């Protein structure tokens, strides 16, 4: 099959080429996919897209008119796809439901430990010959209460690791899992999780129900000084409310790997430009905010697995008309 790969970086190309083994013609495009860039697909029958590509109705209509029949997402989340429009246009959507939950969970812990013990600030100080400890005070994770929102593949790994640190673990998920309870984790209401947790970490998908899960009301129900961590999707928290929470001190510290408006910023080098997003720029001014640019998935193992499963989806679709991991509307 001829496949147009959007939002391509050098590492995407390297891992996809290794997994493809010359079976399909992969055309690589750096721009992200939207209605405006859809005509780049040319004669491709399939498109390979990533988290910040905009697969809305106008884009899907253009792709279908050009002959595209498959969209192989090289990610787990599919909140950026209008599934109804895909169905109406006869386009099949495939995704990579699981690649390495460890990659995302371990990055979540990296954020928690860095934010707590301020190793990012200590690194710079020590290099400048400043060995003062003021401002670097952290807390023991041992004995603290950690609240995990979403106990799927990633949330479960996070819970196991936090358990290893000696945290008391609470969870909120509309579908409680007995395997999680067997770890000694207690499922509680959203209100109890917010009120009890010293650390809250988000691992649910972005859906209409989880959009702005952390909003003004949720923040006012939090334990004062809470550490909030989001490695799920930016829209799960309301950035305006979180900035207000940081200013009032209810949010003691914040770590983000994802941001509501990240599609304009992340995965590209903007270091010689002015950041025009005032909310994002405001976040960067807080000493107790740590942001990474959607890199939680970024390990050798995860990229290998993402490329292999993406190619399996394309192979299967080419042979049978069905990808291995189709996204359905229910
Ligand atoms: P998963 O499908 O295995 O688990 C998601 C869990 O969230 C499920 O247990 C589900 O019941 C729960 N959930 C659904 N609605 C909820 C709600 N309203 N409140 C609380 N919980 C709810 O998914 P996963 O593989 O663990 O991934 C979780 C999310 O992490 C993905 O949806 C994706 O958005 C994000 N993610 C981020 C990165 C990154 O690089 N930052 C990489 C991969 C995934």
mmCIF file of N, CA and C and ligand atoms in Angstrom, residues 99 104 149-154 172-175 203-205 210 231-233 257-258 294 296-297, ligand 1:
data_model
loop_
_atom_site.group_PDB
_atom_site.id
_atom_site.type_symbol
_atom_site.label_atom_id
_atom_site.label_comp_id
_atom_site.label_asym_id
_atom_site.label_seq_id
_atom_site.Cartn_x
_atom_site.Cartn_y
_atom_site.Cartn_z
ATOM 1 N N UNK A 99 1.492 -0.043 23.892
ATOM 2 C CA UNK A 99 2.861 -0.289 23.399
ATOM 3 C C UNK A 99 3.782 -0.475 24.587
ATOM 4 N N UNK A 104 5.319 5.405 29.805
ATOM 5 C CA UNK A 104 4.544 6.557 30.295
ATOM 6 C C UNK A 104 4.543 6.579 31.831
ATOM 7 N N UNK A 149 -6.096 8.632 38.784
ATOM 8 C CA UNK A 149 -7.365 8.744 38.050
ATOM 9 C C UNK A 149 -7.213 7.956 36.749
ATOM 10 N N UNK A 150 -7.954 6.854 36.650
ATOM 11 C CA UNK A 150 -7.827 5.981 35.474
ATOM 12 C C UNK A 150 -6.876 4.845 35.790
ATOM 13 N N UNK A 151 -7.430 3.643 35.984
ATOM 14 C CA UNK A 151 -6.588 2.501 36.369
ATOM 15 C C UNK A 151 -6.502 1.486 35.230
ATOM 16 N N UNK A 152 -6.243 2.001 34.026
ATOM 17 C CA UNK A 152 -6.006 1.117 32.878
ATOM 18 C C UNK A 152 -4.560 0.667 32.875
ATOM 19 N N UNK A 153 -4.034 0.478 31.665
ATOM 20 C CA UNK A 153 -2.686 -0.104 31.549
ATOM 21 C C UNK A 153 -1.624 0.775 32.218
ATOM 22 N N UNK A 154 -1.677 2.082 31.940
ATOM 23 C CA UNK A 154 -0.647 2.977 32.498
ATOM 24 C C UNK A 154 -0.889 3.213 33.992
ATOM 25 N N UNK A 172 -9.567 6.352 41.246
ATOM 26 C CA UNK A 172 -10.909 6.661 40.763
ATOM 27 C C UNK A 172 -11.006 6.193 39.323
ATOM 28 N N UNK A 173 -12.020 5.379 39.050
ATOM 29 C CA UNK A 173 -12.247 4.871 37.693
ATOM 30 C C UNK A 173 -13.689 4.365 37.679
ATOM 31 N N UNK A 174 -14.470 4.711 36.632
ATOM 32 C CA UNK A 174 -15.852 4.214 36.590
ATOM 33 C C UNK A 174 -15.928 2.691 36.466
ATOM 34 N N UNK A 175 -14.805 2.063 36.100
ATOM 35 C CA UNK A 175 -14.782 0.591 35.967
ATOM 36 C C UNK A 175 -13.707 0.015 36.888
ATOM 37 N N UNK A 203 -4.519 9.461 34.461
ATOM 38 C CA UNK A 203 -4.232 8.420 33.454
ATOM 39 C C UNK A 203 -5.502 7.939 32.763
ATOM 40 N N UNK A 204 -6.483 8.833 32.618
ATOM 41 C CA UNK A 204 -7.720 8.481 31.919
ATOM 42 C C UNK A 204 -7.641 9.027 30.489
ATOM 43 N N UNK A 205 -8.455 8.507 29.576
ATOM 44 C CA UNK A 205 -8.457 9.083 28.222
ATOM 45 C C UNK A 205 -9.199 10.417 28.222
ATOM 46 N N UNK A 210 -14.342 13.225 30.697
ATOM 47 C CA UNK A 210 -13.102 13.599 31.414
ATOM 48 C C UNK A 210 -12.592 14.974 30.997
ATOM 49 N N UNK A 231 -0.061 13.289 32.576
ATOM 50 C CA UNK A 231 0.623 12.721 31.400
ATOM 51 C C UNK A 231 -0.415 12.074 30.475
ATOM 52 N N UNK A 232 -1.718 12.416 30.661
ATOM 53 C CA UNK A 232 -2.753 11.755 29.844
ATOM 54 C C UNK A 232 -3.032 12.572 28.574
ATOM 55 N N UNK A 233 -3.949 13.517 28.642
ATOM 56 C CA UNK A 233 -4.203 14.438 27.537
ATOM 57 C C UNK A 233 -4.465 15.818 28.138
ATOM 58 N N UNK A 257 2.992 16.733 31.000
ATOM 59 C CA UNK A 257 3.631 16.247 29.772
ATOM 60 C C UNK A 257 2.731 16.558 28.574
ATOM 61 N N UNK A 258 1.532 17.043 28.874
ATOM 62 C CA UNK A 258 0.542 17.315 27.829
ATOM 63 C C UNK A 258 -0.124 18.649 28.169
ATOM 64 N N UNK A 294 5.269 16.297 25.755
ATOM 65 C CA UNK A 294 4.646 15.035 25.314
ATOM 66 C C UNK A 294 5.717 13.996 24.961
ATOM 67 N N UNK A 296 6.404 11.379 27.276
ATOM 68 C CA UNK A 296 6.300 10.234 28.188
ATOM 69 C C UNK A 296 6.430 8.899 27.454
ATOM 70 N N UNK A 297 5.969 8.850 26.201
ATOM 71 C CA UNK A 297 6.004 7.586 25.442
ATOM 72 C C UNK A 297 7.384 7.309 24.853
HETATM 73 P P1 LIG B 1 -6.450 2.458 29.125
HETATM 74 O O1 LIG B 1 -7.556 2.487 28.133
HETATM 75 O O2 LIG B 1 -5.734 1.179 29.377
HETATM 76 O O3 LIG B 1 -6.952 3.010 30.532
HETATM 77 C C1 LIG B 1 -7.761 4.144 30.675
HETATM 78 C C2 LIG B 1 -8.529 3.997 31.977
HETATM 79 O O4 LIG B 1 -9.251 5.208 32.192
HETATM 80 C C3 LIG B 1 -9.562 2.843 31.954
HETATM 81 O O5 LIG B 1 -9.418 2.033 33.111
HETATM 82 C C4 LIG B 1 -10.908 3.578 31.963
HETATM 83 O O6 LIG B 1 -11.932 2.854 32.644
HETATM 84 C C5 LIG B 1 -10.522 4.854 32.718
HETATM 85 N N1 LIG B 1 -11.505 5.925 32.559
HETATM 86 C C6 LIG B 1 -12.372 6.128 31.532
HETATM 87 N N2 LIG B 1 -13.173 7.167 31.810
HETATM 88 C C7 LIG B 1 -12.801 7.629 33.032
HETATM 89 C C8 LIG B 1 -13.280 8.668 33.881
HETATM 90 N N3 LIG B 1 -14.325 9.430 33.528
HETATM 91 N N4 LIG B 1 -12.674 8.862 35.070
HETATM 92 C C9 LIG B 1 -11.643 8.070 35.456
HETATM 93 N N5 LIG B 1 -11.165 7.053 34.710
HETATM 94 C C10 LIG B 1 -11.732 6.844 33.510
HETATM 95 O O7 LIG B 1 -5.422 3.592 28.634
HETATM 96 P P2 LIG B 1 -3.868 3.714 28.981
HETATM 97 O O8 LIG B 1 -3.066 2.957 27.972
HETATM 98 O O9 LIG B 1 -3.661 3.459 30.434
HETATM 99 O O10 LIG B 1 -3.630 5.267 28.646
HETATM 100 C C11 LIG B 1 -4.273 6.279 29.399
HETATM 101 C C12 LIG B 1 -4.154 7.597 28.644
HETATM 102 O O11 LIG B 1 -2.762 8.006 28.648
HETATM 103 C C13 LIG B 1 -4.480 7.500 27.145
HETATM 104 O O12 LIG B 1 -5.864 7.654 26.916
HETATM 105 C C14 LIG B 1 -3.690 8.631 26.531
HETATM 106 O O13 LIG B 1 -4.512 9.763 26.470
HETATM 107 C C15 LIG B 1 -2.562 8.865 27.538
HETATM 108 N N6 LIG B 1 -1.248 8.566 26.963
HETATM 109 C C16 LIG B 1 -0.288 9.534 27.031
HETATM 110 C C17 LIG B 1 0.982 9.288 26.498
HETATM 111 C C18 LIG B 1 2.085 10.313 26.585
HETATM 112 O O14 LIG B 1 3.107 10.165 25.898
HETATM 113 N N7 LIG B 1 1.953 11.346 27.399
HETATM 114 C C19 LIG B 1 1.242 8.059 25.888
HETATM 115 C C20 LIG B 1 0.240 7.088 25.859
HETATM 116 C C21 LIG B 1 -1.004 7.349 26.403
#
